GROMACS .gro file of C-alpha atoms in nm:
model
  306
    1MET     CA    1   8.709   0.588   0.161
    2ILE     CA    2   8.551   0.629   0.502
    3ARG     CA    3   8.358   0.945   0.576
    4ILE     CA    4   8.472   1.101   0.903
    5ASP     CA    5   8.279   1.361   1.103
    6LEU     CA    6   8.405   1.587   1.380
    7ILE     CA    7   8.156   1.672   1.655
    8THR     CA    8   8.294   1.957   1.859
    9GLY     CA    9   8.159   2.210   2.104
   10PHE     CA   10   8.256   2.400   2.416
   11LEU     CA   11   8.252   2.248   2.764
   12GLY     CA   12   7.909   2.124   2.868
   13ALA     CA   13   7.738   2.199   2.537
   14GLY     CA   14   7.603   1.844   2.499
   15LYS     CA   15   7.834   1.681   2.243
   16THR     CA   16   7.801   1.333   2.390
   17GLU     CA   17   7.421   1.336   2.397
   18PHE     CA   18   7.404   1.458   2.036
   19MET     CA   19   7.663   1.198   1.935
   20LYS     CA   20   7.442   0.921   2.073
   21ARG     CA   21   7.137   1.042   1.880
   22TYR     CA   22   7.332   1.092   1.557
   23ALA     CA   23   7.510   0.755   1.580
   24ARG     CA   24   7.182   0.572   1.638
   25TRP     CA   25   7.028   0.744   1.335
   26LEU     CA   26   7.325   0.642   1.118
   27MET     CA   27   7.307   0.281   1.238
   28LYS     CA   28   6.935   0.267   1.161
   29ARG     CA   29   7.030   0.353   0.803
   30GLY     CA   30   7.243   0.037   0.796
   31LEU     CA   31   7.582   0.207   0.834
   32ARG     CA   32   7.860   0.056   1.041
   33VAL     CA   33   7.964   0.335   1.276
   34GLY     CA   34   8.282   0.380   1.480
   35ILE     CA   35   8.330   0.648   1.745
   36LEU     CA   36   8.663   0.787   1.857
   37VAL     CA   37   8.648   0.979   2.184
   38ASN     CA   38   8.955   1.199   2.175
   39ASP     CA   39   8.988   1.357   2.520
   40CYS     CA   40   9.256   1.574   2.677
   41GLY     CA   41   9.212   1.424   3.021
   42ALA     CA   42   9.349   1.119   3.194
   43VAL     CA   43   9.003   0.981   3.279
   44ASN     CA   44   8.753   0.959   2.996
   45VAL     CA   45   8.402   0.998   3.137
   46ASP     CA   46   8.241   1.033   2.794
   47MET     CA   47   8.357   0.685   2.697
   48LEU     CA   48   8.151   0.538   2.979
   49LEU     CA   49   7.847   0.739   2.872
   50LEU     CA   50   7.866   0.585   2.524
   51ARG     CA   51   7.888   0.221   2.637
   52GLU     CA   52   7.522   0.159   2.557
   53LEU     CA   53   7.597   0.230   2.190
   54GLU     CA   54   7.853  -0.051   2.194
   55GLU     CA   55   7.577  -0.292   2.292
   56GLU     CA   56   7.384  -0.171   1.986
   57GLY     CA   57   7.669  -0.251   1.748
   58CYS     CA   58   7.868   0.072   1.744
   59GLY     CA   59   8.247   0.052   1.771
   60LEU     CA   60   8.396   0.257   2.056
   61HIS     CA   61   8.757   0.371   2.070
   62MET     CA   62   8.940   0.612   2.297
   63VAL     CA   63   9.245   0.835   2.301
   64ALA     CA   64   9.314   0.971   2.649
   65GLY     CA   65   9.544   1.269   2.671
   66ALA     CA   66   9.741   1.217   2.991
   67CYS     CA   67  10.057   1.300   2.797
   68ASP     CA   68  10.218   1.585   2.607
   69ALA     CA   69  10.059   1.726   2.291
   70ASP     CA   70  10.290   1.547   2.046
   71CYS     CA   71  10.226   1.212   2.210
   72HIS     CA   72   9.853   1.281   2.204
   73ARG     CA   73   9.861   1.356   1.830
   74ARG     CA   74  10.052   1.033   1.762
   75ARG     CA   75   9.799   0.833   1.959
   76PHE     CA   76   9.515   1.004   1.771
   77LYS     CA   77   9.669   0.920   1.434
   78SER     CA   78   9.749   0.561   1.531
   79LYS     CA   79   9.394   0.501   1.649
   80LEU     CA   80   9.249   0.643   1.327
   81ILE     CA   81   9.475   0.415   1.121
   82ALA     CA   82   9.350   0.111   1.313
   83MET     CA   83   8.987   0.224   1.276
   84GLY     CA   84   9.043   0.278   0.904
   85MET     CA   85   9.105  -0.096   0.868
   86SER     CA   86   8.802  -0.202   1.072
   87GLY     CA   87   8.534  -0.183   0.804
   88TYR     CA   88   8.348   0.124   0.925
   89ASP     CA   89   8.129   0.324   0.688
   90ARG     CA   90   8.130   0.634   0.905
   91VAL     CA   91   8.363   0.743   1.185
   92LEU     CA   92   8.260   1.007   1.438
   93VAL     CA   93   8.524   1.192   1.638
   94GLU     CA   94   8.421   1.352   1.966
   95PRO     CA   95   8.706   1.559   2.113
   96SER     CA   96   8.743   1.746   2.437
   97GLY     CA   97   8.564   2.080   2.471
   98VAL     CA   98   8.905   2.252   2.458
   99PHE     CA   99   9.016   2.077   2.137
  100ASP     CA  100   9.210   2.261   1.865
  101VAL     CA  101   9.008   2.185   1.550
  102ASP     CA  102   9.317   2.221   1.329
  103GLU     CA  103   9.457   1.904   1.487
  104PHE     CA  104   9.176   1.712   1.318
  105PHE     CA  105   9.231   1.868   0.975
  106ASP     CA  106   9.610   1.832   0.996
  107ALA     CA  107   9.585   1.462   1.081
  108LEU     CA  108   9.365   1.387   0.779
  109CYS     CA  109   9.627   1.537   0.547
  110GLU     CA  110   9.896   1.294   0.664
  111GLU     CA  111   9.973   0.953   0.517
  112PRO     CA  112   9.810   0.704   0.533
  113LEU     CA  113   9.502   0.882   0.671
  114ASP     CA  114   9.466   1.082   0.350
  115ARG     CA  115   9.405   0.750   0.169
  116LEU     CA  116   9.173   0.604   0.432
  117TYR     CA  117   8.938   0.893   0.506
  118GLU     CA  118   8.745   1.166   0.333
  119ARG     CA  119   8.625   1.462   0.533
  120GLY     CA  120   8.258   1.449   0.620
  121SER     CA  121   8.082   1.704   0.840
  122VAL     CA  122   8.218   1.939   1.103
  123ILE     CA  123   7.936   1.967   1.354
  124THR     CA  124   7.955   2.222   1.635
  125VAL     CA  125   7.717   2.178   1.928
  126ALA     CA  126   7.653   2.516   2.092
  127ASP     CA  127   7.475   2.583   2.420
  128ALA     CA  128   7.166   2.799   2.365
  129CYS     CA  129   7.217   2.923   2.725
  130LEU     CA  130   7.565   3.058   2.652
  131GLU     CA  131   7.727   3.271   2.922
  132ASP     CA  132   7.777   3.640   2.852
  133ASP     CA  133   8.110   3.680   3.033
  134LEU     CA  134   8.339   3.406   2.906
  135PRO     CA  135   8.711   3.463   2.964
  136GLU     CA  136   8.932   3.523   2.662
  137SER     CA  137   9.058   3.165   2.642
  138ALA     CA  138   8.705   3.023   2.636
  139ASP     CA  139   8.582   3.289   2.394
  140TYR     CA  140   8.859   3.200   2.149
  141LEU     CA  141   8.795   2.825   2.165
  142LEU     CA  142   8.424   2.877   2.106
  143ALA     CA  143   8.490   3.100   1.804
  144SER     CA  144   8.749   2.865   1.650
  145GLN     CA  145   8.501   2.575   1.673
  146LEU     CA  146   8.229   2.782   1.505
  147ALA     CA  147   8.457   2.908   1.226
  148ASP     CA  148   8.486   2.575   1.039
  149ALA     CA  149   8.144   2.428   1.120
  150GLY     CA  150   7.918   2.307   0.842
  151VAL     CA  151   7.627   2.307   1.087
  152VAL     CA  152   7.582   2.459   1.434
  153VAL     CA  153   7.342   2.251   1.644
  154LEU     CA  154   7.194   2.448   1.933
  155SER     CA  155   7.145   2.247   2.251
  156LYS     CA  156   6.900   2.297   2.539
  157THR     CA  157   6.669   2.504   2.319
  158GLN     CA  158   6.368   2.376   2.512
  159LEU     CA  159   6.507   2.550   2.822
  160THR     CA  160   6.533   2.893   2.662
  161THR     CA  161   6.321   3.161   2.498
  162ALA     CA  162   6.357   3.284   2.141
  163GLU     CA  163   6.501   3.608   2.280
  164ALA     CA  164   6.765   3.419   2.478
  165ARG     CA  165   6.865   3.217   2.173
  166GLU     CA  166   6.895   3.537   1.971
  167ARG     CA  167   7.129   3.680   2.237
  168THR     CA  168   7.337   3.363   2.218
  169LEU     CA  169   7.359   3.396   1.839
  170ARG     CA  170   7.479   3.754   1.867
  171ARG     CA  171   7.726   3.649   2.135
  172MET     CA  172   7.874   3.379   1.909
  173GLU     CA  173   7.899   3.616   1.612
  174GLU     CA  174   8.080   3.870   1.831
  175ALA     CA  175   8.326   3.598   1.932
  176LEU     CA  176   8.389   3.525   1.562
  177LEU     CA  177   8.453   3.892   1.490
  178ARG     CA  178   8.712   3.901   1.768
  179ILE     CA  179   8.918   3.643   1.577
  180LYS     CA  180   8.866   3.839   1.252
  181CYS     CA  181   8.615   3.592   1.109
  182GLY     CA  182   8.305   3.748   0.956
  183LYS     CA  183   8.102   3.426   0.925
  184GLU     CA  184   7.725   3.477   0.937
  185LEU     CA  185   7.598   3.197   1.158
  186ARG     CA  186   7.226   3.210   1.093
  187PRO     CA  187   7.233   2.993   0.775
  188TYR     CA  188   7.427   2.724   0.966
  189LEU     CA  189   7.199   2.699   1.270
  190LEU     CA  190   6.989   2.396   1.356
  191ASP     CA  191   6.765   2.544   1.623
  192LYS     CA  192   6.528   2.273   1.747
  193ASP     CA  193   6.444   2.069   2.054
  194TRP     CA  194   6.645   1.749   1.998
  195ASP     CA  195   6.341   1.536   2.079
  196THR     CA  196   6.178   1.675   1.762
  197LEU     CA  197   6.470   1.617   1.522
  198THR     CA  198   6.353   1.451   1.199
  199ASP     CA  199   6.522   1.237   0.934
  200GLU     CA  200   6.557   1.553   0.727
  201ASP     CA  201   6.742   1.726   1.012
  202PHE     CA  202   6.989   1.438   1.049
  203GLU     CA  203   7.032   1.425   0.671
  204ARG     CA  204   7.127   1.792   0.685
  205VAL     CA  205   7.379   1.722   0.961
  206MET     CA  206   7.528   1.423   0.777
  207ASN     CA  207   7.571   1.621   0.454
  208SER     CA  208   7.664   1.961   0.600
  209GLY     CA  209   8.036   1.928   0.523
  210CYS     CA  210   8.257   2.201   0.664
  211ASP     CA  211   8.298   2.570   0.600
  212MET     CA  212   8.668   2.648   0.621
  213ARG     CA  213   8.716   3.012   0.720
  214SER     CA  214   9.031   3.209   0.786
  215PHE     CA  215   9.076   3.365   1.127
  216VAL     CA  216   9.350   3.487   1.357
  217LYS     CA  217   9.481   3.177   1.533
  218ARG     CA  218   9.635   3.193   1.876
  219GLY     CA  219   9.592   2.953   2.170
  220THR     CA  220   9.607   2.575   2.131
  221THR     CA  221   9.522   2.297   2.374
  222ASP     CA  222   9.874   2.332   2.518
  223ASP     CA  223   9.827   2.689   2.636
  224SER     CA  224   9.451   2.738   2.639
  225GLY     CA  225   9.463   2.790   3.015
  226PHE     CA  226   9.215   2.514   3.102
  227ARG     CA  227   9.298   2.266   3.375
  228SER     CA  228   9.133   1.947   3.496
  229ALA     CA  229   9.123   1.802   3.846
  230TYR     CA  230   9.017   1.440   3.904
  231LEU     CA  231   8.842   1.331   4.223
  232LEU     CA  232   8.861   0.952   4.237
  233ASN     CA  233   8.677   0.719   4.476
  234LYS     CA  234   8.549   0.999   4.695
  235GLY     CA  235   8.212   0.834   4.754
  236PHE     CA  236   8.010   1.155   4.719
  237THR     CA  237   7.635   1.145   4.769
  238VAL     CA  238   7.428   1.344   4.520
  239GLU     CA  239   7.362   1.607   4.785
  240GLU     CA  240   7.730   1.636   4.877
  241LEU     CA  241   7.835   1.672   4.515
  242GLU     CA  242   7.568   1.933   4.447
  243GLU     CA  243   7.689   2.135   4.747
  244TYR     CA  244   8.054   2.097   4.642
  245THR     CA  245   7.967   2.211   4.290
  246ARG     CA  246   7.765   2.510   4.412
  247LYS     CA  247   8.059   2.631   4.620
  248ALA     CA  248   8.304   2.571   4.334
  249PHE     CA  249   8.100   2.787   4.095
  250GLU     CA  250   8.060   3.063   4.354
  251ASN     CA  251   8.427   3.083   4.460
  252ASP     CA  252   8.654   3.227   4.189
  253ALA     CA  253   8.947   3.298   4.421
  254GLU     CA  254   9.139   2.986   4.312
  255GLY     CA  255   9.018   2.995   3.952
  256ARG     CA  256   8.695   2.990   3.756
  257VAL     CA  257   8.521   2.653   3.732
  258PHE     CA  258   8.337   2.588   3.405
  259ARG     CA  259   8.217   2.233   3.440
  260VAL     CA  260   8.187   1.949   3.687
  261LYS     CA  261   8.104   1.607   3.546
  262GLY     CA  262   8.123   1.247   3.659
  263PHE     CA  263   7.928   0.975   3.832
  264VAL     CA  264   7.769   0.935   4.172
  265ARG     CA  265   7.580   0.649   4.336
  266ARG     CA  266   7.213   0.672   4.425
  267ASP     CA  267   6.976   0.397   4.542
  268GLY     CA  268   7.220   0.122   4.451
  269GLY     CA  269   7.278   0.247   4.094
  270TRP     CA  270   7.489   0.503   3.912
  271MET     CA  271   7.386   0.854   3.807
  272GLU     CA  272   7.562   1.073   3.553
  273PHE     CA  273   7.631   1.413   3.709
  274ASN     CA  274   7.679   1.707   3.474
  275ALA     CA  275   7.697   2.066   3.598
  276THR     CA  276   7.769   2.401   3.437
  277ARG     CA  277   7.694   2.749   3.563
  278GLN     CA  278   7.360   2.729   3.384
  279GLY     CA  279   7.239   2.425   3.578
  280THR     CA  280   7.287   2.062   3.683
  281THR     CA  281   7.148   1.742   3.534
  282LEU     CA  282   7.131   1.388   3.671
  283ALA     CA  283   7.060   1.083   3.458
  284PRO     CA  284   7.083   0.709   3.528
  285VAL     CA  285   7.359   0.510   3.355
  286LYS     CA  286   7.429   0.137   3.345
  287GLU     CA  287   7.806   0.145   3.379
  288ALA     CA  288   8.023   0.396   3.564
  289GLN     CA  289   8.307   0.450   3.806
  290ASP     CA  290   8.349   0.675   4.109
  291VAL     CA  291   8.508   0.976   3.942
  292VAL     CA  292   8.435   1.348   3.927
  293ILE     CA  293   8.619   1.584   3.690
  294VAL     CA  294   8.642   1.959   3.758
  295ILE     CA  295   8.742   2.178   3.460
  296SER     CA  296   8.854   2.533   3.531
  297VAL     CA  297   9.070   2.827   3.434
  298PRO     CA  298   9.327   2.911   3.704
  299ALA     CA  299   9.307   3.245   3.881
  300GLY     CA  300   9.479   3.513   3.676
  301ASP     CA  301   9.402   3.338   3.344
  302ASP     CA  302   9.033   3.432   3.333
  303ARG     CA  303   9.056   3.769   3.161
  304LYS     CA  304   8.717   3.868   3.025
  305VAL     CA  305   8.669   3.954   2.660
  306LYS     CA  306   8.655   4.324   2.588
   0.00000   0.00000   0.00000
């Protein structure tokens, strides 16, 4: 049977970057790796960011979610069936940051997936610079992703202090308590600069399994409150997009923006643009398209946790 890992994490945590590092490590061990990018949106930016892995021998597959939830689940299952007959040793699933983790577990219990796959690791990537005032919908999604994780990989640790990371840990544990889950996160943390990750660290991730915990379940991807807007072929310059993003984060009148991601041209090439309220990054990419995605919670749906 094929081992299948789920790599989840809230919006902007760094799932795609960790996926690339993890997949390369697995391939260096001689494993044939397939990646399924399972997004809720109509335009899949993450798929473009992973194209370089395809050149290195990794199989890339996509399920885009420009449809209702039932259709999305059918597409997800159909794609996993096809991948199960493609000779992979390990399959990695990277979902949207507003993914309902139970959808993954439920799918693996259905025929014929239950004969093709065995559950591997549930890996949650968590931003070490986590916001303090997440709305209820975001707080719940974060907690539900942490509840079943076999390992919690902190991202952007090199940008924070030990005190800031400790505040983030407490913030995540408080989110778990709000869904009636008393999981102690400290034993599950991988708290390192990703540039210093060793073979032993990746071995831990690969063999971390999952830690199924009970909690009070409520919102799903259908009613989580998150919305996506797609800006296609706008021809933004880097400076224009940075200004647009700054104004979007500052103006909550029409809703609270959590993330802006996409691609923008500079000096004849493409740059990946990735912005959260904690900061903006730009990185060169080989292949891209003129698209920017804005992910937000509409006004009135951004109730803060109490």
